[in-house]
mmCIF file of C-alpha atoms in Angstrom:
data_model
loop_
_atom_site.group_PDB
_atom_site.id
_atom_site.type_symbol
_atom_site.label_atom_id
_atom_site.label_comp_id
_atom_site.label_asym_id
_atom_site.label_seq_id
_atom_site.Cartn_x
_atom_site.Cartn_y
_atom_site.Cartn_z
ATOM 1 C CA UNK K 1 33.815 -76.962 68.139
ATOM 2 C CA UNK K 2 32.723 -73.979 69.771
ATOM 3 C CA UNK K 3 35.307 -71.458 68.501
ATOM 4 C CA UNK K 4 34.804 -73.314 65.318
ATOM 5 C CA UNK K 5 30.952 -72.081 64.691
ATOM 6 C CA UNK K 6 31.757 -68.740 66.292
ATOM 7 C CA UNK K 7 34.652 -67.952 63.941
ATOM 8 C CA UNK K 8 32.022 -68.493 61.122
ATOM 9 C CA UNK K 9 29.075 -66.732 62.646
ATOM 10 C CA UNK K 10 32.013 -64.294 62.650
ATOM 11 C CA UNK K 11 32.319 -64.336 58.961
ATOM 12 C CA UNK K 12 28.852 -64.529 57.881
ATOM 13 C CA UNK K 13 28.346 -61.044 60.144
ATOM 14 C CA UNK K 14 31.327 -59.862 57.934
ATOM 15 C CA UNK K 15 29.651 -61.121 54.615
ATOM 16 C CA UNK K 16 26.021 -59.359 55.568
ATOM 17 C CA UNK K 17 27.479 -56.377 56.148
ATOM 18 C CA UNK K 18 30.226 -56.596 53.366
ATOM 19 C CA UNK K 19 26.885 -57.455 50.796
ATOM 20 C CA UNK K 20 24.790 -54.496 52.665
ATOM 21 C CA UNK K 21 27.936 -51.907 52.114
ATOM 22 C CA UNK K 22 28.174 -53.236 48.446
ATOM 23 C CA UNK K 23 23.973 -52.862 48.161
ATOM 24 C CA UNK K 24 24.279 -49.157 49.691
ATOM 25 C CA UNK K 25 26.755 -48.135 47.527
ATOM 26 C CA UNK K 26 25.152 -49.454 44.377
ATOM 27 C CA UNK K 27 22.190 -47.650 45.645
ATOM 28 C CA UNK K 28 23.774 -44.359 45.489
ATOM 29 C CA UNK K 29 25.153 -44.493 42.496
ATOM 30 C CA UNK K 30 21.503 -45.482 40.832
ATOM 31 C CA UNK K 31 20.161 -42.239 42.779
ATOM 32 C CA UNK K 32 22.596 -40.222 41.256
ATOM 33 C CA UNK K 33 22.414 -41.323 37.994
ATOM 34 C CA UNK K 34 18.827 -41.007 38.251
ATOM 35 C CA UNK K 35 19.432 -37.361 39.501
ATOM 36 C CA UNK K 36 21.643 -36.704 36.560
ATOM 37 C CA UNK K 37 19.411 -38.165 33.631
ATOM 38 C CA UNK K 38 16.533 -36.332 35.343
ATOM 39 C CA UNK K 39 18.568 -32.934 34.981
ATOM 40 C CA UNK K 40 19.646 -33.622 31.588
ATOM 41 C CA UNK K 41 15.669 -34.478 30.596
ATOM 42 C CA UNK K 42 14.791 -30.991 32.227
ATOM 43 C CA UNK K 43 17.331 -28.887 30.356
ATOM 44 C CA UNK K 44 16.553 -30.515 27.364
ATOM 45 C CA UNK K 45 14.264 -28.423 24.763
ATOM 46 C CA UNK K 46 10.812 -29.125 24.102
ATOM 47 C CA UNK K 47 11.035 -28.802 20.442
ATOM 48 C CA UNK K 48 14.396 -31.419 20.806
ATOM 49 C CA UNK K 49 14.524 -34.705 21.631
ATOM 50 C CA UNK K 50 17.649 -35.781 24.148
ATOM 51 C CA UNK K 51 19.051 -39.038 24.116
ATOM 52 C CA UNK K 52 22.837 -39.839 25.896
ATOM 53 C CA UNK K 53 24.198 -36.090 24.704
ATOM 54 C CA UNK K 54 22.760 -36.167 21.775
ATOM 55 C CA UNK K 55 20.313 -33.424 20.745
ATOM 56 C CA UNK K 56 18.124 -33.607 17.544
ATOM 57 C CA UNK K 57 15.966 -30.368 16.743
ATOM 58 C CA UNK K 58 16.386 -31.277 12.753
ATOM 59 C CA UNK K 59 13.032 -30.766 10.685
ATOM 60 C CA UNK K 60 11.619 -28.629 13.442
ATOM 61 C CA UNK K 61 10.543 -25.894 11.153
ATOM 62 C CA UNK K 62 12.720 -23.484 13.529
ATOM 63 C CA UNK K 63 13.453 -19.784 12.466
ATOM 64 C CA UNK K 64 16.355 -18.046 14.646
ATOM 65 C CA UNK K 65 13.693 -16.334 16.420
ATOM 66 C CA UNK K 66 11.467 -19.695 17.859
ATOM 67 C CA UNK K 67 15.591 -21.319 18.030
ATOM 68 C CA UNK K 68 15.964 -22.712 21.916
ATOM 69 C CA UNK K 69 18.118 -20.019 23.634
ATOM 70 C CA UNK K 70 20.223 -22.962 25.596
ATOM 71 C CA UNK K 71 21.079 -26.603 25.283
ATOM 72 C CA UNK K 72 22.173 -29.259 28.068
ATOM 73 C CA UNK K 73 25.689 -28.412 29.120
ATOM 74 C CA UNK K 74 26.702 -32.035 28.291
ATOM 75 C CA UNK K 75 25.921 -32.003 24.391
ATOM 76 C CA UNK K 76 28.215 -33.943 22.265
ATOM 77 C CA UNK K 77 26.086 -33.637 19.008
ATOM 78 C CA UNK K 78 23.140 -31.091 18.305
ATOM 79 C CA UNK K 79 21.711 -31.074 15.099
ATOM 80 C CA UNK K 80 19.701 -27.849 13.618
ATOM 81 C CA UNK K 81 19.505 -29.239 10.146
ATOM 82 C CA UNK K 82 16.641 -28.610 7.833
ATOM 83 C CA UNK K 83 15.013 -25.976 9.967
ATOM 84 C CA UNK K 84 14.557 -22.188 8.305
ATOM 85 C CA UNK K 85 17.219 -20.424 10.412
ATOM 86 C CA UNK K 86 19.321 -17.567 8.644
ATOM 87 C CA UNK K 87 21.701 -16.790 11.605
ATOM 88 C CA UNK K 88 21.928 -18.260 15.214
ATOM 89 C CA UNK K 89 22.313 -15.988 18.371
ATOM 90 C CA UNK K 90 25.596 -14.676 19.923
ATOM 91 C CA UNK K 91 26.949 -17.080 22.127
ATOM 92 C CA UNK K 92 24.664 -20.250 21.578
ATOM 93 C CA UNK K 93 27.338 -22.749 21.129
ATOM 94 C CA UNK K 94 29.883 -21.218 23.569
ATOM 95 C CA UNK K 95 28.271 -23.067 26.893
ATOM 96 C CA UNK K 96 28.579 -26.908 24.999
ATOM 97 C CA UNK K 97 31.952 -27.560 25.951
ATOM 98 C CA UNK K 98 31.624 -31.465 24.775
ATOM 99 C CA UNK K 99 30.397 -30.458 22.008
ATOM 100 C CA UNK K 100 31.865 -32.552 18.853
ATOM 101 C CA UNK K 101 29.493 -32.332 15.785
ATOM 102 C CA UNK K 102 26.859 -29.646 14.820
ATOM 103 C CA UNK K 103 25.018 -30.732 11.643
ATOM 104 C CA UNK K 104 23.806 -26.873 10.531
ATOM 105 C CA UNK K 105 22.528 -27.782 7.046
ATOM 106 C CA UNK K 106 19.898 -27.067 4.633
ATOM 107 C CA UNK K 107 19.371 -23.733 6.654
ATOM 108 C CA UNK K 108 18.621 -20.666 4.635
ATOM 109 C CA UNK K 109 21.409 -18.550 6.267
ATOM 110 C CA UNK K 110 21.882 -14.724 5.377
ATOM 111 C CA UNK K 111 25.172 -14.004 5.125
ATOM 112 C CA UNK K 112 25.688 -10.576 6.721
ATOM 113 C CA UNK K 113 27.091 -9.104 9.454
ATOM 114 C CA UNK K 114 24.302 -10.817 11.331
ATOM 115 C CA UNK K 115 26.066 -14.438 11.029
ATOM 116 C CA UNK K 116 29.254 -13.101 12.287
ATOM 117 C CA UNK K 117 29.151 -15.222 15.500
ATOM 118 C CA UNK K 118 28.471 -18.405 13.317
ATOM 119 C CA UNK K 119 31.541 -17.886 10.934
ATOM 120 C CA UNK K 120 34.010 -17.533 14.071
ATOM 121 C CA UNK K 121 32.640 -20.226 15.669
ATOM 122 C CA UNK K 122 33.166 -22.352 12.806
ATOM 123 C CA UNK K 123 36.271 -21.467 12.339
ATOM 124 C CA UNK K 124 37.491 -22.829 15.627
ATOM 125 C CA UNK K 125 36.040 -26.060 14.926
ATOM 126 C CA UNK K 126 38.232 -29.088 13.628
ATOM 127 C CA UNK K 127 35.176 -30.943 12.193
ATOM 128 C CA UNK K 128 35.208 -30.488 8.474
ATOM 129 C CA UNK K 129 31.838 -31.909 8.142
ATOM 130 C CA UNK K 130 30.487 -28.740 9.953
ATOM 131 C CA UNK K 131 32.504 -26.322 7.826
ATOM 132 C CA UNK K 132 31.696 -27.888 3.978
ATOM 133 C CA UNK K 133 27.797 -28.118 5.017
ATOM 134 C CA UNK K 134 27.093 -24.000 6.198
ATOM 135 C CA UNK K 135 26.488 -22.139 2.911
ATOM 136 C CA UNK K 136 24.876 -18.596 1.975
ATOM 137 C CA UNK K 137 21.044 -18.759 0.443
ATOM 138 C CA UNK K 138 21.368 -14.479 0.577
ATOM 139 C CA UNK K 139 22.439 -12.106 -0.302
ATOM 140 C CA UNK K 140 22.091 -13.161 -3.868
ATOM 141 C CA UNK K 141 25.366 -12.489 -5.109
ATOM 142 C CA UNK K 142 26.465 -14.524 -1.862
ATOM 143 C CA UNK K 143 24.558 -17.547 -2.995
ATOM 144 C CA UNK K 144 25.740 -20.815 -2.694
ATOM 145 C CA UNK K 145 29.306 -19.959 -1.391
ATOM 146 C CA UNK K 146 30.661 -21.225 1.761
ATOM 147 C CA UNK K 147 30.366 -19.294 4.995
ATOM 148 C CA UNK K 148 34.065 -20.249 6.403
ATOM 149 C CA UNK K 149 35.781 -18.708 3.261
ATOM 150 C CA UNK K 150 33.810 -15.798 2.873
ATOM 151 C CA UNK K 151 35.806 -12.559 4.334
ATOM 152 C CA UNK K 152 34.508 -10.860 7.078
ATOM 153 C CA UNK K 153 34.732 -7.713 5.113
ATOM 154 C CA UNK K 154 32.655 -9.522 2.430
ATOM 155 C CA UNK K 155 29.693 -9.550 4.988
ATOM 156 C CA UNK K 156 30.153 -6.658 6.500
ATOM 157 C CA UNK K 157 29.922 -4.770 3.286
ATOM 158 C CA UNK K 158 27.005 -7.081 2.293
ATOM 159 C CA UNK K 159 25.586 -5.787 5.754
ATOM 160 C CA UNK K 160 26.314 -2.185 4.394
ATOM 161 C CA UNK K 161 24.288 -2.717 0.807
ATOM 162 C CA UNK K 162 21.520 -4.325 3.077
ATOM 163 C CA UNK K 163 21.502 -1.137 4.914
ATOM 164 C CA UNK K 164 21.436 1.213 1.584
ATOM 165 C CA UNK K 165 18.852 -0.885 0.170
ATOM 166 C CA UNK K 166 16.853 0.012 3.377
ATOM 167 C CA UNK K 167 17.273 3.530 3.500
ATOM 168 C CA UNK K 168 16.202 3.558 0.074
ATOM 169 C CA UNK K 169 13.514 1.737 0.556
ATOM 170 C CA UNK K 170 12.712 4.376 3.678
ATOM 171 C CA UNK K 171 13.371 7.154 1.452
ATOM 172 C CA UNK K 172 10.910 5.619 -1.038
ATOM 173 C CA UNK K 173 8.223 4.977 1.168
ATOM 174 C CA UNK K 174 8.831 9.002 2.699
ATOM 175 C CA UNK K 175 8.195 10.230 -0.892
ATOM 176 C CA UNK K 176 4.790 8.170 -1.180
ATOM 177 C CA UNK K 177 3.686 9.624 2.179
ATOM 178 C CA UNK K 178 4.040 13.032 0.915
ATOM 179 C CA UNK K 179 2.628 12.605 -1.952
ATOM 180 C CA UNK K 180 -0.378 10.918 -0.394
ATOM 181 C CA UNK K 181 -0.279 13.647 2.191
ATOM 182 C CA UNK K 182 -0.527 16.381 -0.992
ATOM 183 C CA UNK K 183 -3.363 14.574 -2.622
ATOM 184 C CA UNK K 184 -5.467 14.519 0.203
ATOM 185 C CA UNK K 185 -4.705 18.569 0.868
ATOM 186 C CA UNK K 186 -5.247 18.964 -2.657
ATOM 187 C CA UNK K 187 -8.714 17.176 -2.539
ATOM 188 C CA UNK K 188 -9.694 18.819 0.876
ATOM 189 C CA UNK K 189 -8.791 22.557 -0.273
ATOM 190 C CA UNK K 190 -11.204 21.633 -3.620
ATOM 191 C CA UNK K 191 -13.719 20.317 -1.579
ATOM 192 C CA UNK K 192 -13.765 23.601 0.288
ATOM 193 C CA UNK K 193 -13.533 25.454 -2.472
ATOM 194 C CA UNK K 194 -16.445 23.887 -4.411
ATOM 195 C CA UNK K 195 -18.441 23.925 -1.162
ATOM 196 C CA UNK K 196 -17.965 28.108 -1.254
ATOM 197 C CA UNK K 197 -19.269 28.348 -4.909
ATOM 198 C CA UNK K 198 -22.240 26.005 -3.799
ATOM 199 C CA UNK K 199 -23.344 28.012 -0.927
ATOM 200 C CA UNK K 200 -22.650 31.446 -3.098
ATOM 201 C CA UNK K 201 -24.486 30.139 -5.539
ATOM 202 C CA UNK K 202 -27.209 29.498 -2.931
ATOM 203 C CA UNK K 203 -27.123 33.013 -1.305
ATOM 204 C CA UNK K 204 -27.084 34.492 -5.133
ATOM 205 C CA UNK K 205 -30.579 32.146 -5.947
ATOM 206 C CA UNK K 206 -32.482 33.019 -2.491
ATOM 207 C CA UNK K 207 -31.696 36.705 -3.228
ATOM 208 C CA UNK K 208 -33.337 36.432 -6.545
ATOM 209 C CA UNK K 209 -35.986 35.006 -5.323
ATOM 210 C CA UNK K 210 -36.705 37.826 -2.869
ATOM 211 C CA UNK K 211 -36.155 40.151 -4.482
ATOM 212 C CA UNK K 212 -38.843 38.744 -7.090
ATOM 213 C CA UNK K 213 -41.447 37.612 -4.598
ATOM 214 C CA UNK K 214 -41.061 41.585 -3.079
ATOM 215 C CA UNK K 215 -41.437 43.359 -6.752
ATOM 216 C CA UNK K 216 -44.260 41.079 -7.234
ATOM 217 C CA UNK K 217 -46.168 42.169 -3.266
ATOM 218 C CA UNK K 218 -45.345 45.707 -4.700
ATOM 219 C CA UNK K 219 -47.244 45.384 -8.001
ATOM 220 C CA UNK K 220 -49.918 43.978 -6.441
ATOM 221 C CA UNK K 221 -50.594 46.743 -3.711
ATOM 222 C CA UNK K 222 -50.220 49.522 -6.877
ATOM 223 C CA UNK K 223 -53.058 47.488 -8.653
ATOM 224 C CA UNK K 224 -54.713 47.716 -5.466
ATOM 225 C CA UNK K 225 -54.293 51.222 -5.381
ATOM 226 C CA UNK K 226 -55.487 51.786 -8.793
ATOM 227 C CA UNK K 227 -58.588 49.914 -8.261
ATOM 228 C CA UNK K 228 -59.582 52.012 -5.388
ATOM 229 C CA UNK K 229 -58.807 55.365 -6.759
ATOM 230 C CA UNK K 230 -61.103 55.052 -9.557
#
């Protein structure tokens, strides 16, 4: 009877600690899922929301300068759709290793040699979705067309006439400069030159009038004179 109750007091010490192992263990796991959400909540954007890998910055009114400059490591889908960016930064998508979908559409991009990064990195991809939905708002006679079939020479010349057009606009605004820079010589060396006839004119009339004022003392003493000699 004896051995009986101490075999199971036996057990039941086997149970308690089998159930405390099982409780530690589950334990664990909660803290490090717990560690792991609260590092994915920390990397996450503020502009973004971050639910379970996926990362919506859509309708964020984002330009490629205010664009987050990293994502969490473990995005599967990140969506940048209907925001105003016209080319994303060099290397933005390369640290998403899970990533599977990037919705990119209804963005203004500029296709130039600017969006060079974004063309190659679409062309890697195997989603078709991604590929159909990327398409050129400038340079105007890039409009509408698709980024993945455009040549890169295509945008590197359209990175060229961007380039002309802005030299010519330099050149432009050089030519108004100088002539601004004329006028106002031109209007300073009149000014002068008015001011000199002005203050000749000046000298000429208080001449004059000394010389008048000392004929005048003069006429007067030869009256005087006069006067007294007879």
């Amino acid at each position: 009877m004896d051995q009986d109750v101490n075999s199971d007091f036996v057990s039941l010490q086997c149970v308690c600690a089998g159930m405390r192992c099982v409780a530690l263990v589950l334990k664990v796991l909660l803290s490090l899922l717990a560690c792991e959400m609260s590092a994915a909540q920390l990397s996450c954007p503020e502009v973004c929301t971050c639910v379970a890998g996926v990362v919506d910055c859509s309708k964020r009114g984002l330009t490629t300068a205010s664009l987050p400059t990293s994502f969490p490591a473990h995005t599967t889908q990140l969506h940048l759709n209907d925001n105003h960016l016209t080319a994303l930064p060099n290397g933005l998508l390369d640290s998403l290793p899970s990533l599977r979908l990037a919705a990119l559409h209804d963005n203004p991009w500029s296709c130039d040699c600017g969006i060079l990064y974004l063309r190659g990195w679409l062309l890697k991809q195997s989603n078709h979705a991604s590929l159909q939905n990327v398409s050129c708002s400038s340079p105007a006679h890039l409009r509408g067309r698709l980024l993945v079939y455009l040549s890169e020479q295509e945008l590197l010349d359209s990175c060229r006439y961007w380039m002309c057009n802005l030299a010519l606009a330099s050149q432009i605004s050089l030519f108004i400069f100088v002539i601004v820079q004329v006028l106002l010589l031109a209007s300073v060396i009149l000014f002068l030159r008015r001011f000199e006839l002005l203050t000749q004119d000046a000298r000429r009339t208080a001449a004059e009038t000394f010389t008048a004022e000392d004929d005048g003392t003069q006429s007067n003493e030869y009256v005087m004179l006069k006067d007294r000699s007879l």
